[in-house]
C-alpha cells in the first residue's frame, strides 16, 4: 500500500474531554395533609352587653410632621393654640406620651405660644413618630 498523503487545507480541531460534575437531585417528598376535626360548637347564651361609656373627646392641638432624633425635637403643624406650660398627650396608634410643654421655637427663635397654621419645633421627652397627633390633656 502506498503511504497516505496529507491533505492540504483545514485542520480538524482537537476535542478536549471535559470532566462532568455529578449533580445530586433533591427530591421533595409529598406529605399528606390531614384535616383536623373541629370541635363541636357550644350553644351561646344570650348575654346583654353594657353600653359603652362615652369617651371624652380630646382637643387636637396639632400633628407631628417630622422628628429630629439627635436633638429630641418634633416639628409640629399647629391646628389649635399651643402655649408653654400646657400638658399634652402625643399619640400614634398604641404609643402614647404625656408631657408638659417646656420649649417651643419658630425659626430657631423661642416663643411663648403658637397660633393655628404655624409650624413650630417642640422639645419632647421621648421618641415620637411622624404623623402622631398632639391632644390637650
N, CA, C and O atoms as a GROMACS GRO file, in nm:
protein
  548
    1UNK      N    1   0.082  -0.117   0.000
    1UNK     CA    2   0.000   0.000   0.000
    1UNK      C    3   0.087   0.124   0.000
    1UNK      O    4   0.188   0.132   0.070
    2UNK      N    5   0.047   0.216  -0.078
    2UNK     CA    6   0.122   0.342  -0.082
    2UNK      C    7   0.094   0.426   0.042
    2UNK      O    8  -0.015   0.422   0.098
    3UNK      N    9   0.193   0.503   0.085
    3UNK     CA   10   0.169   0.588   0.204
    3UNK      C   11   0.065   0.695   0.173
    3UNK      O   12   0.051   0.744   0.060
    4UNK      N   13  -0.008   0.730   0.279
    4UNK     CA   14  -0.114   0.830   0.262
    4UNK      C   15  -0.053   0.969   0.251
    4UNK      O   16   0.046   1.002   0.316
    5UNK      N   17  -0.115   1.047   0.169
    5UNK     CA   18  -0.069   1.183   0.152
    5UNK      C   19  -0.151   1.274   0.246
    5UNK      O   20  -0.271   1.256   0.263
    6UNK      N   21  -0.082   1.369   0.304
    6UNK     CA   22  -0.152   1.464   0.393
    6UNK      C   23  -0.230   1.562   0.308
    6UNK      O   24  -0.181   1.614   0.208
    7UNK      N   25  -0.354   1.586   0.351
    7UNK     CA   26  -0.438   1.680   0.277
    7UNK      C   27  -0.402   1.822   0.316
    7UNK      O   28  -0.380   1.852   0.433
    8UNK      N   29  -0.397   1.906   0.217
    8UNK     CA   30  -0.373   2.045   0.244
    8UNK      C   31  -0.508   2.111   0.271
    8UNK      O   32  -0.609   2.075   0.209
    9UNK      N   33  -0.509   2.207   0.362
    9UNK     CA   34  -0.636   2.277   0.389
    9UNK      C   35  -0.658   2.288   0.540
    9UNK      O   36  -0.564   2.307   0.617
   10UNK      N   37  -0.782   2.276   0.579
   10UNK     CA   38  -0.819   2.298   0.718
   10UNK      C   39  -0.782   2.179   0.804
   10UNK      O   40  -0.798   2.063   0.765
   11UNK      N   41  -0.732   2.213   0.922
   11UNK     CA   42  -0.701   2.108   1.019
   11UNK      C   43  -0.823   2.088   1.106
   11UNK      O   44  -0.895   2.184   1.135
   12UNK      N   45  -0.848   1.969   1.147
   12UNK     CA   46  -0.960   1.940   1.236
   12UNK      C   47  -0.923   1.984   1.378
   12UNK      O   48  -0.813   1.955   1.425
   13UNK      N   49  -1.014   2.054   1.446
   13UNK     CA   50  -0.986   2.096   1.584
   13UNK      C   51  -0.980   1.975   1.675
   13UNK      O   52  -1.052   1.876   1.655
   14UNK      N   53  -0.896   1.983   1.775
   14UNK     CA   54  -0.882   1.873   1.869
   14UNK      C   55  -0.987   1.891   1.977
   14UNK      O   56  -0.996   1.998   2.038
   15UNK      N   57  -1.064   1.790   2.000
   15UNK     CA   58  -1.168   1.797   2.104
   15UNK      C   59  -1.109   1.757   2.236
   15UNK      O   60  -1.043   1.654   2.249
   16UNK      N   61  -1.134   1.843   2.338
   16UNK     CA   62  -1.085   1.813   2.471
   16UNK      C   63  -1.198   1.746   2.550
   16UNK      O   64  -1.315   1.780   2.536
   17UNK      N   65  -1.158   1.654   2.629
   17UNK     CA   66  -1.257   1.587   2.712
   17UNK      C   67  -1.274   1.669   2.840
   17UNK      O   68  -1.178   1.700   2.910
   18UNK      N   69  -1.400   1.704   2.868
   18UNK     CA   70  -1.432   1.782   2.987
   18UNK      C   71  -1.497   1.689   3.088
   18UNK      O   72  -1.593   1.618   3.058
   19UNK      N   73  -1.442   1.692   3.207
   19UNK     CA   74  -1.497   1.606   3.311
   19UNK      C   75  -1.630   1.666   3.358
   19UNK      O   76  -1.636   1.784   3.392
   20UNK      N   77  -1.734   1.586   3.360
   20UNK     CA   78  -1.865   1.632   3.404
   20UNK      C   79  -1.878   1.611   3.553
   20UNK      O   80  -1.840   1.507   3.607
   21UNK      N   81  -1.933   1.713   3.619
   21UNK     CA   82  -1.954   1.702   3.762
   21UNK      C   83  -2.087   1.632   3.787
   21UNK      O   84  -2.185   1.649   3.715
   22UNK      N   85  -2.085   1.552   3.891
   22UNK     CA   86  -2.208   1.483   3.926
   22UNK      C   87  -2.294   1.576   4.010
   22UNK      O   88  -2.246   1.637   4.106
   23UNK      N   89  -2.418   1.588   3.974
   23UNK     CA   90  -2.511   1.676   4.045
   23UNK      C   91  -2.617   1.590   4.112
   23UNK      O   92  -2.682   1.506   4.049
   24UNK      N   93  -2.632   1.614   4.242
   24UNK     CA   94  -2.734   1.538   4.314
   24UNK      C   95  -2.867   1.609   4.298
   24UNK      O   96  -2.876   1.730   4.314
   25UNK      N   97  -2.968   1.534   4.267
   25UNK     CA   98  -3.101   1.591   4.254
   25UNK      C   99  -3.172   1.581   4.387
   25UNK      O  100  -3.171   1.477   4.452
   26UNK      N  101  -3.235   1.692   4.425
   26UNK     CA  102  -3.310   1.694   4.551
   26UNK      C  103  -3.453   1.652   4.520
   26UNK      O  104  -3.520   1.712   4.435
   27UNK      N  105  -3.498   1.552   4.589
   27UNK     CA  106  -3.632   1.502   4.566
   27UNK      C  107  -3.718   1.541   4.686
   27UNK      O  108  -3.686   1.507   4.800
   28UNK      N  109  -3.826   1.613   4.659
   28UNK     CA  110  -3.915   1.652   4.767
   28UNK      C  111  -4.018   1.543   4.788
   28UNK      O  112  -4.080   1.492   4.695
   29UNK      N  113  -4.033   1.510   4.915
   29UNK     CA  114  -4.132   1.408   4.946
   29UNK      C  115  -4.267   1.473   4.962
   29UNK      O  116  -4.279   1.581   5.020
   30UNK      N  117  -4.367   1.408   4.912
   30UNK     CA  118  -4.503   1.460   4.926
   30UNK      C  119  -4.558   1.416   5.061
   30UNK      O  120  -4.548   1.299   5.100
   31UNK      N  121  -4.616   1.512   5.131
   31UNK     CA  122  -4.671   1.484   5.262
   31UNK      C  123  -4.821   1.505   5.255
   31UNK      O  124  -4.869   1.608   5.208
   32UNK      N  125  -4.894   1.408   5.303
   32UNK     CA  126  -5.039   1.420   5.303
   32UNK      C  127  -5.080   1.508   5.419
   32UNK      O  128  -5.032   1.491   5.531
   33UNK      N  129  -5.168   1.602   5.391
   33UNK     CA  130  -5.219   1.687   5.496
   33UNK      C  131  -5.348   1.625   5.549
   33UNK      O  132  -5.441   1.592   5.475
   34UNK      N  133  -5.350   1.612   5.679
   34UNK     CA  134  -5.468   1.554   5.742
   34UNK      C  135  -5.548   1.667   5.803
   34UNK      O  136  -5.496   1.746   5.882
   35UNK      N  137  -5.674   1.675   5.767
   35UNK     CA  138  -5.760   1.780   5.819
   35UNK      C  139  -5.793   1.751   5.964
   35UNK      O  140  -5.831   1.639   6.001
   36UNK      N  141  -5.777   1.855   6.049
   36UNK     CA  142  -5.809   1.838   6.189
   36UNK      C  143  -5.959   1.853   6.208
   36UNK      O  144  -6.025   1.933   6.142
   37UNK      N  145  -6.010   1.776   6.299
   37UNK     CA  146  -6.153   1.784   6.326
   37UNK      C  147  -6.178   1.905   6.415
   37UNK      O  148  -6.107   1.927   6.514
   38UNK      N  149  -6.280   1.982   6.379
   38UNK     CA  150  -6.315   2.098   6.457
   38UNK      C  151  -6.407   2.055   6.570
   38UNK      O  152  -6.495   1.971   6.551
   39UNK      N  153  -6.385   2.111   6.689
   39UNK     CA  154  -6.472   2.075   6.800
   39UNK      C  155  -6.614   2.126   6.775
   39UNK      O  156  -6.634   2.228   6.709
   40UNK      N  157  -6.709   2.056   6.828
   40UNK     CA  158  -6.848   2.095   6.810
   40UNK      C  159  -6.872   2.229   6.879
   40UNK      O  160  -6.821   2.253   6.988
   41UNK      N  161  -6.951   2.315   6.816
   41UNK     CA  162  -6.978   2.446   6.872
   41UNK      C  163  -7.082   2.433   6.983
   41UNK      O  164  -7.181   2.360   6.972
   42UNK      N  165  -7.055   2.508   7.091
   42UNK     CA  166  -7.148   2.508   7.202
   42UNK      C  167  -7.251   2.617   7.180
   42UNK      O  168  -7.222   2.719   7.117
   43UNK      N  169  -7.368   2.595   7.230
   43UNK     CA  170  -7.473   2.695   7.218
   43UNK      C  171  -7.437   2.816   7.304
   43UNK      O  172  -7.399   2.801   7.420
   44UNK      N  173  -7.448   2.935   7.246
   44UNK     CA  174  -7.414   3.057   7.319
   44UNK      C  175  -7.535   3.107   7.395
   44UNK      O  176  -7.649   3.103   7.347
   45UNK      N  177  -7.507   3.154   7.515
   45UNK     CA  178  -7.613   3.212   7.595
   45UNK      C  179  -7.628   3.358   7.557
   45UNK      O  180  -7.530   3.425   7.524
   46UNK      N  181  -7.748   3.406   7.563
   46UNK     CA  182  -7.775   3.546   7.532
   46UNK      C  183  -7.726   3.631   7.649
   46UNK      O  184  -7.778   3.621   7.760
   47UNK      N  185  -7.627   3.713   7.623
   47UNK     CA  186  -7.570   3.799   7.727
   47UNK      C  187  -7.586   3.944   7.683
   47UNK      O  188  -7.550   3.981   7.572
   48UNK      N  189  -7.641   4.024   7.772
   48UNK     CA  190  -7.657   4.164   7.740
   48UNK      C  191  -7.525   4.236   7.768
   48UNK      O  192  -7.467   4.222   7.876
   49UNK      N  193  -7.481   4.313   7.671
   49UNK     CA  194  -7.358   4.388   7.688
   49UNK      C  195  -7.391   4.524   7.747
   49UNK      O  196  -7.493   4.586   7.714
   50UNK      N  197  -7.302   4.570   7.835
   50UNK     CA  198  -7.321   4.701   7.895
   50UNK      C  199  -7.294   4.807   7.788
   50UNK      O  200  -7.204   4.791   7.705
   51UNK      N  201  -7.372   4.914   7.790
   51UNK     CA  202  -7.349   5.017   7.688
   51UNK      C  203  -7.211   5.080   7.706
   51UNK      O  204  -7.163   5.097   7.818
   52UNK      N  205  -7.150   5.114   7.596
   52UNK     CA  206  -7.016   5.173   7.601
   52UNK      C  207  -7.024   5.311   7.664
   52UNK      O  208  -7.117   5.388   7.639
   53UNK      N  209  -6.923   5.340   7.745
   53UNK     CA  210  -6.917   5.471   7.808
   53UNK      C  211  -6.875   5.574   7.704
   53UNK      O  212  -6.791   5.547   7.618
   54UNK      N  213  -6.933   5.690   7.713
   54UNK     CA  214  -6.897   5.796   7.620
   54UNK      C  215  -6.753   5.839   7.650
   54UNK      O  216  -6.721   5.878   7.762
   55UNK      N  217  -6.668   5.833   7.549
   55UNK     CA  218  -6.529   5.873   7.568
   55UNK      C  219  -6.518   6.024   7.556
   55UNK      O  220  -6.587   6.087   7.476
   56UNK      N  221  -6.431   6.079   7.637
   56UNK     CA  222  -6.411   6.223   7.636
   56UNK      C  223  -6.337   6.260   7.508
   56UNK      O  224  -6.226   6.213   7.484
   57UNK      N  225  -6.399   6.343   7.428
   57UNK     CA  226  -6.336   6.384   7.303
   57UNK      C  227  -6.227   6.486   7.335
   57UNK      O  228  -6.251   6.587   7.400
   58UNK      N  229  -6.106   6.456   7.289
   58UNK     CA  230  -5.992   6.541   7.321
   58UNK      C  231  -5.971   6.644   7.211
   58UNK      O  232  -5.998   6.618   7.093
   59UNK      N  233  -5.923   6.760   7.250
   59UNK     CA  234  -5.898   6.870   7.158
   59UNK      C  235  -5.766   6.846   7.086
   59UNK      O  236  -5.663   6.826   7.151
   60UNK      N  237  -5.768   6.848   6.954
   60UNK     CA  238  -5.647   6.828   6.874
   60UNK      C  239  -5.571   6.960   6.866
   60UNK      O  240  -5.626   7.062   6.824
   61UNK      N  241  -5.444   6.957   6.908
   61UNK     CA  242  -5.360   7.076   6.904
   61UNK      C  243  -5.273   7.082   6.780
   61UNK      O  244  -5.239   7.191   6.733
   62UNK      N  245  -5.237   6.965   6.724
   62UNK     CA  246  -5.154   6.964   6.605
   62UNK      C  247  -5.110   6.824   6.567
   62UNK      O  248  -5.145   6.726   6.632
   63UNK      N  249  -5.031   6.818   6.459
   63UNK     CA  250  -4.977   6.691   6.411
   63UNK      C  251  -4.827   6.706   6.390
   63UNK      O  252  -4.777   6.812   6.352
   64UNK      N  253  -4.756   6.595   6.417
   64UNK     CA  254  -4.610   6.595   6.401
   64UNK      C  255  -4.577   6.563   6.255
   64UNK      O  256  -4.620   6.460   6.202
   65UNK      N  257  -4.501   6.652   6.192
   65UNK     CA  258  -4.464   6.631   6.052
   65UNK      C  259  -4.322   6.577   6.037
   65UNK      O  260  -4.287   6.521   5.933
   66UNK      N  261  -4.239   6.594   6.143
   66UNK     CA  262  -4.101   6.544   6.138
   66UNK      C  263  -4.048   6.531   6.280
   66UNK      O  264  -4.094   6.600   6.371
   67UNK      N  265  -3.948   6.443   6.298
   67UNK     CA  266  -3.887   6.427   6.429
   67UNK      C  267  -3.735   6.419   6.412
   67UNK      O  268  -3.685   6.340   6.332
   68UNK      N  269  -3.663   6.504   6.488
   68UNK     CA  270  -3.517   6.503   6.487
   68UNK      C  271  -3.470   6.425   6.609
   68UNK      O  272  -3.480   6.474   6.721
   69UNK      N  273  -3.419   6.305   6.588
   69UNK     CA  274  -3.385   6.216   6.700
   69UNK      C  275  -3.260   6.261   6.776
   69UNK      O  276  -3.251   6.237   6.896
   70UNK      N  277  -3.165   6.323   6.711
   70UNK     CA  278  -3.041   6.363   6.781
   70UNK      C  279  -3.065   6.474   6.884
   70UNK      O  280  -3.001   6.477   6.988
   71UNK      N  281  -3.159   6.563   6.853
   71UNK     CA  282  -3.185   6.674   6.945
   71UNK      C  283  -3.318   6.658   7.019
   71UNK      O  284  -3.349   6.737   7.107
   72UNK      N  285  -3.396   6.556   6.983
   72UNK     CA  286  -3.522   6.529   7.053
   72UNK      C  287  -3.627   6.635   7.030
   72UNK      O  288  -3.696   6.676   7.124
   73UNK      N  289  -3.639   6.680   6.906
   73UNK     CA  290  -3.735   6.785   6.873
   73UNK      C  291  -3.831   6.735   6.765
   73UNK      O  292  -3.790   6.672   6.668
   74UNK      N  293  -3.961   6.765   6.785
   74UNK     CA  294  -4.063   6.731   6.687
   74UNK      C  295  -4.109   6.858   6.618
   74UNK      O  296  -4.128   6.961   6.682
   75UNK      N  297  -4.126   6.851   6.485
   75UNK     CA  298  -4.180   6.963   6.409
   75UNK      C  299  -4.331   6.945   6.406
   75UNK      O  300  -4.380   6.841   6.362
   76UNK      N  301  -4.404   7.047   6.452
   76UNK     CA  302  -4.549   7.036   6.469
   76UNK      C  303  -4.620   7.136   6.379
   76UNK      O  304  -4.586   7.254   6.375
   77UNK      N  305  -4.722   7.086   6.304
   77UNK     CA  306  -4.812   7.172   6.230
   77UNK      C  307  -4.927   7.204   6.325
   77UNK      O  308  -5.008   7.116   6.354
   78UNK      N  309  -4.934   7.327   6.372
   78UNK     CA  310  -5.029   7.366   6.477
   78UNK      C  311  -5.170   7.382   6.420
   78UNK      O  312  -5.190   7.446   6.317
   79UNK      N  313  -5.268   7.320   6.489
   79UNK     CA  314  -5.408   7.330   6.449
   79UNK      C  315  -5.490   7.409   6.550
   79UNK      O  316  -5.598   7.458   6.517
   80UNK      N  317  -5.440   7.423   6.672
   80UNK     CA  318  -5.506   7.499   6.778
   80UNK      C  319  -5.396   7.564   6.862
   80UNK      O  320  -5.281   7.520   6.858
   81UNK      N  321  -5.430   7.666   6.938
   81UNK     CA  322  -5.329   7.741   7.014
   81UNK      C  323  -5.254   7.650   7.112
   81UNK      O  324  -5.316   7.575   7.188
   82UNK      N  325  -5.120   7.656   7.108
   82UNK     CA  326  -5.034   7.581   7.200
   82UNK      C  327  -4.949   7.682   7.276
   82UNK      O  328  -4.893   7.774   7.217
   83UNK      N  329  -4.939   7.665   7.409
   83UNK     CA  330  -4.859   7.756   7.492
   83UNK      C  331  -4.759   7.676   7.575
   83UNK      O  332  -4.780   7.557   7.600
   84UNK      N  333  -4.652   7.741   7.617
   84UNK     CA  334  -4.557   7.678   7.708
   84UNK      C  335  -4.629   7.655   7.840
   84UNK      O  336  -4.700   7.742   7.890
   85UNK      N  337  -4.609   7.536   7.897
   85UNK     CA  338  -4.673   7.501   8.023
   85UNK      C  339  -4.797   7.415   8.004
   85UNK      O  340  -4.845   7.356   8.101
   86UNK      N  341  -4.849   7.405   7.881
   86UNK     CA  342  -4.966   7.318   7.853
   86UNK      C  343  -4.927   7.172   7.872
   86UNK      O  344  -4.814   7.133   7.841
   87UNK      N  345  -5.018   7.093   7.923
   87UNK     CA  346  -4.999   6.948   7.931
   87UNK      C  347  -5.058   6.888   7.804
   87UNK      O  348  -5.171   6.917   7.767
   88UNK      N  349  -4.980   6.803   7.738
   88UNK     CA  350  -5.024   6.744   7.611
   88UNK      C  351  -5.010   6.593   7.612
   88UNK      O  352  -4.934   6.536   7.691
   89UNK      N  353  -5.085   6.530   7.523
   89UNK     CA  354  -5.078   6.387   7.500
   89UNK      C  355  -5.041   6.368   7.354
   89UNK      O  356  -5.114   6.412   7.266
   90UNK      N  357  -4.929   6.304   7.329
   90UNK     CA  358  -4.885   6.276   7.192
   90UNK      C  359  -4.916   6.129   7.165
   90UNK      O  360  -4.868   6.041   7.236
   91UNK      N  361  -4.996   6.104   7.062
   91UNK     CA  362  -5.046   5.968   7.040
   91UNK      C  363  -5.031   5.928   6.894
   91UNK      O  364  -5.062   6.004   6.803
   92UNK      N  365  -4.983   5.803   6.873
   92UNK     CA  366  -4.975   5.742   6.741
   92UNK      C  367  -5.000   5.594   6.758
   92UNK      O  368  -4.915   5.523   6.811
   93UNK      N  369  -5.115   5.546   6.715
   93UNK     CA  370  -5.151   5.406   6.734
   93UNK      C  371  -5.166   5.375   6.881
   93UNK      O  372  -5.244   5.440   6.951
   94UNK      N  373  -5.090   5.277   6.930
   94UNK     CA  374  -5.096   5.239   7.071
   94UNK      C  375  -4.993   5.314   7.156
   94UNK      O  376  -4.997   5.308   7.278
   95UNK      N  377  -4.903   5.384   7.091
   95UNK     CA  378  -4.798   5.456   7.163
   95UNK      C  379  -4.852   5.591   7.211
   95UNK      O  380  -4.912   5.666   7.134
   96UNK      N  381  -4.829   5.620   7.338
   96UNK     CA  382  -4.873   5.746   7.395
   96UNK      C  383  -4.760   5.808   7.477
   96UNK      O  384  -4.678   5.737   7.536
   97UNK      N  385  -4.757   5.941   7.481
   97UNK     CA  386  -4.659   6.014   7.560
   97UNK      C  387  -4.729   6.136   7.619
   97UNK      O  388  -4.784   6.218   7.546
   98UNK      N  389  -4.727   6.146   7.752
   98UNK     CA  390  -4.782   6.263   7.819
   98UNK      C  391  -4.665   6.347   7.869
   98UNK      O  392  -4.570   6.295   7.927
   99UNK      N  393  -4.675   6.477   7.845
   99UNK     CA  394  -4.568   6.565   7.891
   99UNK      C  395  -4.619   6.709   7.899
   99UNK      O  396  -4.725   6.743   7.847
  100UNK      N  397  -4.540   6.790   7.966
  100UNK     CA  398  -4.567   6.933   7.977
  100UNK      C  399  -4.476   7.003   7.876
  100UNK      O  400  -4.359   6.969   7.863
  101UNK      N  401  -4.532   7.101   7.804
  101UNK     CA  402  -4.452   7.171   7.703
  101UNK      C  403  -4.354   7.264   7.774
  101UNK      O  404  -4.394   7.354   7.847
  102UNK      N  405  -4.225   7.240   7.752
  102UNK     CA  406  -4.120   7.319   7.816
  102UNK      C  407  -4.054   7.416   7.719
  102UNK      O  408  -4.003   7.520   7.760
  103UNK      N  409  -4.054   7.382   7.589
  103UNK     CA  410  -3.984   7.465   7.492
  103UNK      C  411  -4.058   7.463   7.358
  103UNK      O  412  -4.094   7.357   7.307
  104UNK      N  413  -4.080   7.582   7.303
  104UNK     CA  414  -4.137   7.599   7.169
  104UNK      C  415  -4.047   7.694   7.092
  104UNK      O  416  -4.000   7.794   7.146
  105UNK      N  417  -4.022   7.662   6.965
  105UNK     CA  418  -3.941   7.750   6.882
  105UNK      C  419  -4.002   7.763   6.743
  105UNK      O  420  -4.062   7.669   6.691
  106UNK      N  421  -3.984   7.881   6.686
  106UNK     CA  422  -4.025   7.905   6.548
  106UNK      C  423  -3.907   7.973   6.479
  106UNK      O  424  -3.865   8.081   6.520
  107UNK      N  425  -3.854   7.910   6.377
  107UNK     CA  426  -3.735   7.960   6.306
  107UNK      C  427  -3.620   7.987   6.403
  107UNK      O  428  -3.556   8.092   6.395
  108UNK      N  429  -3.594   7.893   6.492
  108UNK     CA  430  -3.486   7.896   6.591
  108UNK      C  431  -3.498   8.010   6.693
  108UNK      O  432  -3.401   8.046   6.759
  109UNK      N  433  -3.617   8.066   6.704
  109UNK     CA  434  -3.642   8.173   6.800
  109UNK      C  435  -3.742   8.121   6.903
  109UNK      O  436  -3.851   8.078   6.865
  110UNK      N  437  -3.708   8.124   7.033
  110UNK     CA  438  -3.802   8.077   7.135
  110UNK      C  439  -3.930   8.161   7.136
  110UNK      O  440  -3.924   8.284   7.128
  111UNK      N  441  -4.044   8.093   7.145
  111UNK     CA  442  -4.173   8.162   7.150
  111UNK      C  443  -4.253   8.111   7.269
  111UNK      O  444  -4.226   8.003   7.320
  112UNK      N  445  -4.352   8.191   7.314
  112UNK     CA  446  -4.434   8.152   7.429
  112UNK      C  447  -4.558   8.076   7.387
  112UNK      O  448  -4.608   7.992   7.462
  113UNK      N  449  -4.611   8.105   7.267
  113UNK     CA  450  -4.730   8.035   7.218
  113UNK      C  451  -4.727   8.028   7.066
  113UNK      O  452  -4.656   8.104   7.000
  114UNK      N  453  -4.805   7.936   7.012
  114UNK     CA  454  -4.812   7.917   6.867
  114UNK      C  455  -4.958   7.921   6.824
  114UNK      O  456  -5.046   7.865   6.890
  115UNK      N  457  -4.983   7.987   6.712
  115UNK     CA  458  -5.118   8.003   6.659
  115UNK      C  459  -5.145   7.896   6.551
  115UNK      O  460  -5.051   7.840   6.495
  116UNK      N  461  -5.274   7.868   6.523
  116UNK     CA  462  -5.307   7.772   6.418
  116UNK      C  463  -5.246   7.814   6.283
  116UNK      O  464  -5.249   7.932   6.247
  117UNK      N  465  -5.193   7.717   6.210
  117UNK     CA  466  -5.131   7.743   6.080
  117UNK      C  467  -4.980   7.756   6.087
  117UNK      O  468  -4.913   7.747   5.984
  118UNK      N  469  -4.925   7.776   6.205
  118UNK     CA  470  -4.781   7.789   6.220
  118UNK      C  471  -4.716   7.650   6.223
  118UNK      O  472  -4.781   7.550   6.252
  119UNK      N  473  -4.586   7.646   6.193
  119UNK     CA  474  -4.506   7.525   6.208
  119UNK      C  475  -4.399   7.557   6.310
  119UNK      O  476  -4.319   7.649   6.292
  120UNK      N  477  -4.398   7.480   6.420
  120UNK     CA  478  -4.306   7.508   6.530
  120UNK      C  479  -4.228   7.383   6.570
  120UNK      O  480  -4.266   7.271   6.537
  121UNK      N  481  -4.118   7.406   6.641
  121UNK     CA  482  -4.038   7.298   6.697
  121UNK      C  483  -4.077   7.279   6.842
  121UNK      O  484  -4.088   7.376   6.918
  122UNK      N  485  -4.099   7.153   6.883
  122UNK     CA  486  -4.142   7.122   7.019
  122UNK      C  487  -4.044   7.022   7.078
  122UNK      O  488  -4.025   6.914   7.022
  123UNK      N  489  -3.982   7.056   7.192
  123UNK     CA  490  -3.890   6.964   7.259
  123UNK      C  491  -3.973   6.854   7.324
  123UNK      O  492  -4.066   6.883   7.400
  124UNK      N  493  -3.940   6.726   7.295
  124UNK     CA  494  -4.015   6.613   7.350
  124UNK      C  495  -3.923   6.527   7.436
  124UNK      O  496  -3.802   6.525   7.417
  125UNK      N  497  -3.985   6.457   7.533
  125UNK     CA  498  -3.910   6.376   7.629
  125UNK      C  499  -3.873   6.238   7.577
  125UNK      O  500  -3.779   6.177   7.628
  126UNK      N  501  -3.944   6.188   7.475
  126UNK     CA  502  -3.918   6.054   7.423
  126UNK      C  503  -3.932   6.057   7.270
  126UNK      O  504  -3.973   6.157   7.212
  127UNK      N  505  -3.896   5.945   7.209
  127UNK     CA  506  -3.904   5.933   7.063
  127UNK      C  507  -4.052   5.932   7.022
  127UNK      O  508  -4.133   5.860   7.079
  128UNK      N  509  -4.085   6.013   6.922
  128UNK     CA  510  -4.221   6.017   6.866
  128UNK      C  511  -4.211   5.991   6.716
  128UNK      O  512  -4.105   6.008   6.656
  129UNK      N  513  -4.321   5.951   6.656
  129UNK     CA  514  -4.321   5.917   6.515
  129UNK      C  515  -4.390   6.024   6.432
  129UNK      O  516  -4.476   6.098   6.481
  130UNK      N  517  -4.350   6.031   6.307
  130UNK     CA  518  -4.412   6.122   6.213
  130UNK      C  519  -4.560   6.082   6.199
  130UNK      O  520  -4.591   5.963   6.188
  131UNK      N  521  -4.648   6.180   6.199
  131UNK     CA  522  -4.791   6.151   6.186
  131UNK      C  523  -4.863   6.142   6.318
  131UNK      O  524  -4.985   6.128   6.320
  132UNK      N  525  -4.790   6.148   6.429
  132UNK     CA  526  -4.853   6.143   6.560
  132UNK      C  527  -4.937   6.270   6.581
  132UNK      O  528  -4.906   6.376   6.529
  133UNK      N  529  -5.044   6.254   6.658
  133UNK     CA  530  -5.134   6.365   6.685
  133UNK      C  531  -5.110   6.416   6.826
  133UNK      O  532  -5.086   6.337   6.918
  134UNK      N  533  -5.118   6.547   6.845
  134UNK     CA  534  -5.099   6.608   6.977
  134UNK      C  535  -5.235   6.654   7.027
  134UNK      O  536  -5.304   6.732   6.962
  135UNK      N  537  -5.272   6.603   7.145
  135UNK     CA  538  -5.401   6.637   7.207
  135UNK      C  539  -5.375   6.716   7.334
  135UNK      O  540  -5.269   6.705   7.395
  136UNK      N  541  -5.475   6.797   7.374
  136UNK     CA  542  -5.468   6.864   7.504
  136UNK      C  543  -5.508   6.760   7.610
  136UNK      O  544  -5.601   6.682   7.588
  137UNK      N  545  -5.439   6.759   7.723
  137UNK     CA  546  -5.477   6.663   7.827
  137UNK      C  547  -5.492   6.731   7.962
  137UNK      O  548  -5.524   6.664   8.061
   0.00000   0.00000   0.00000
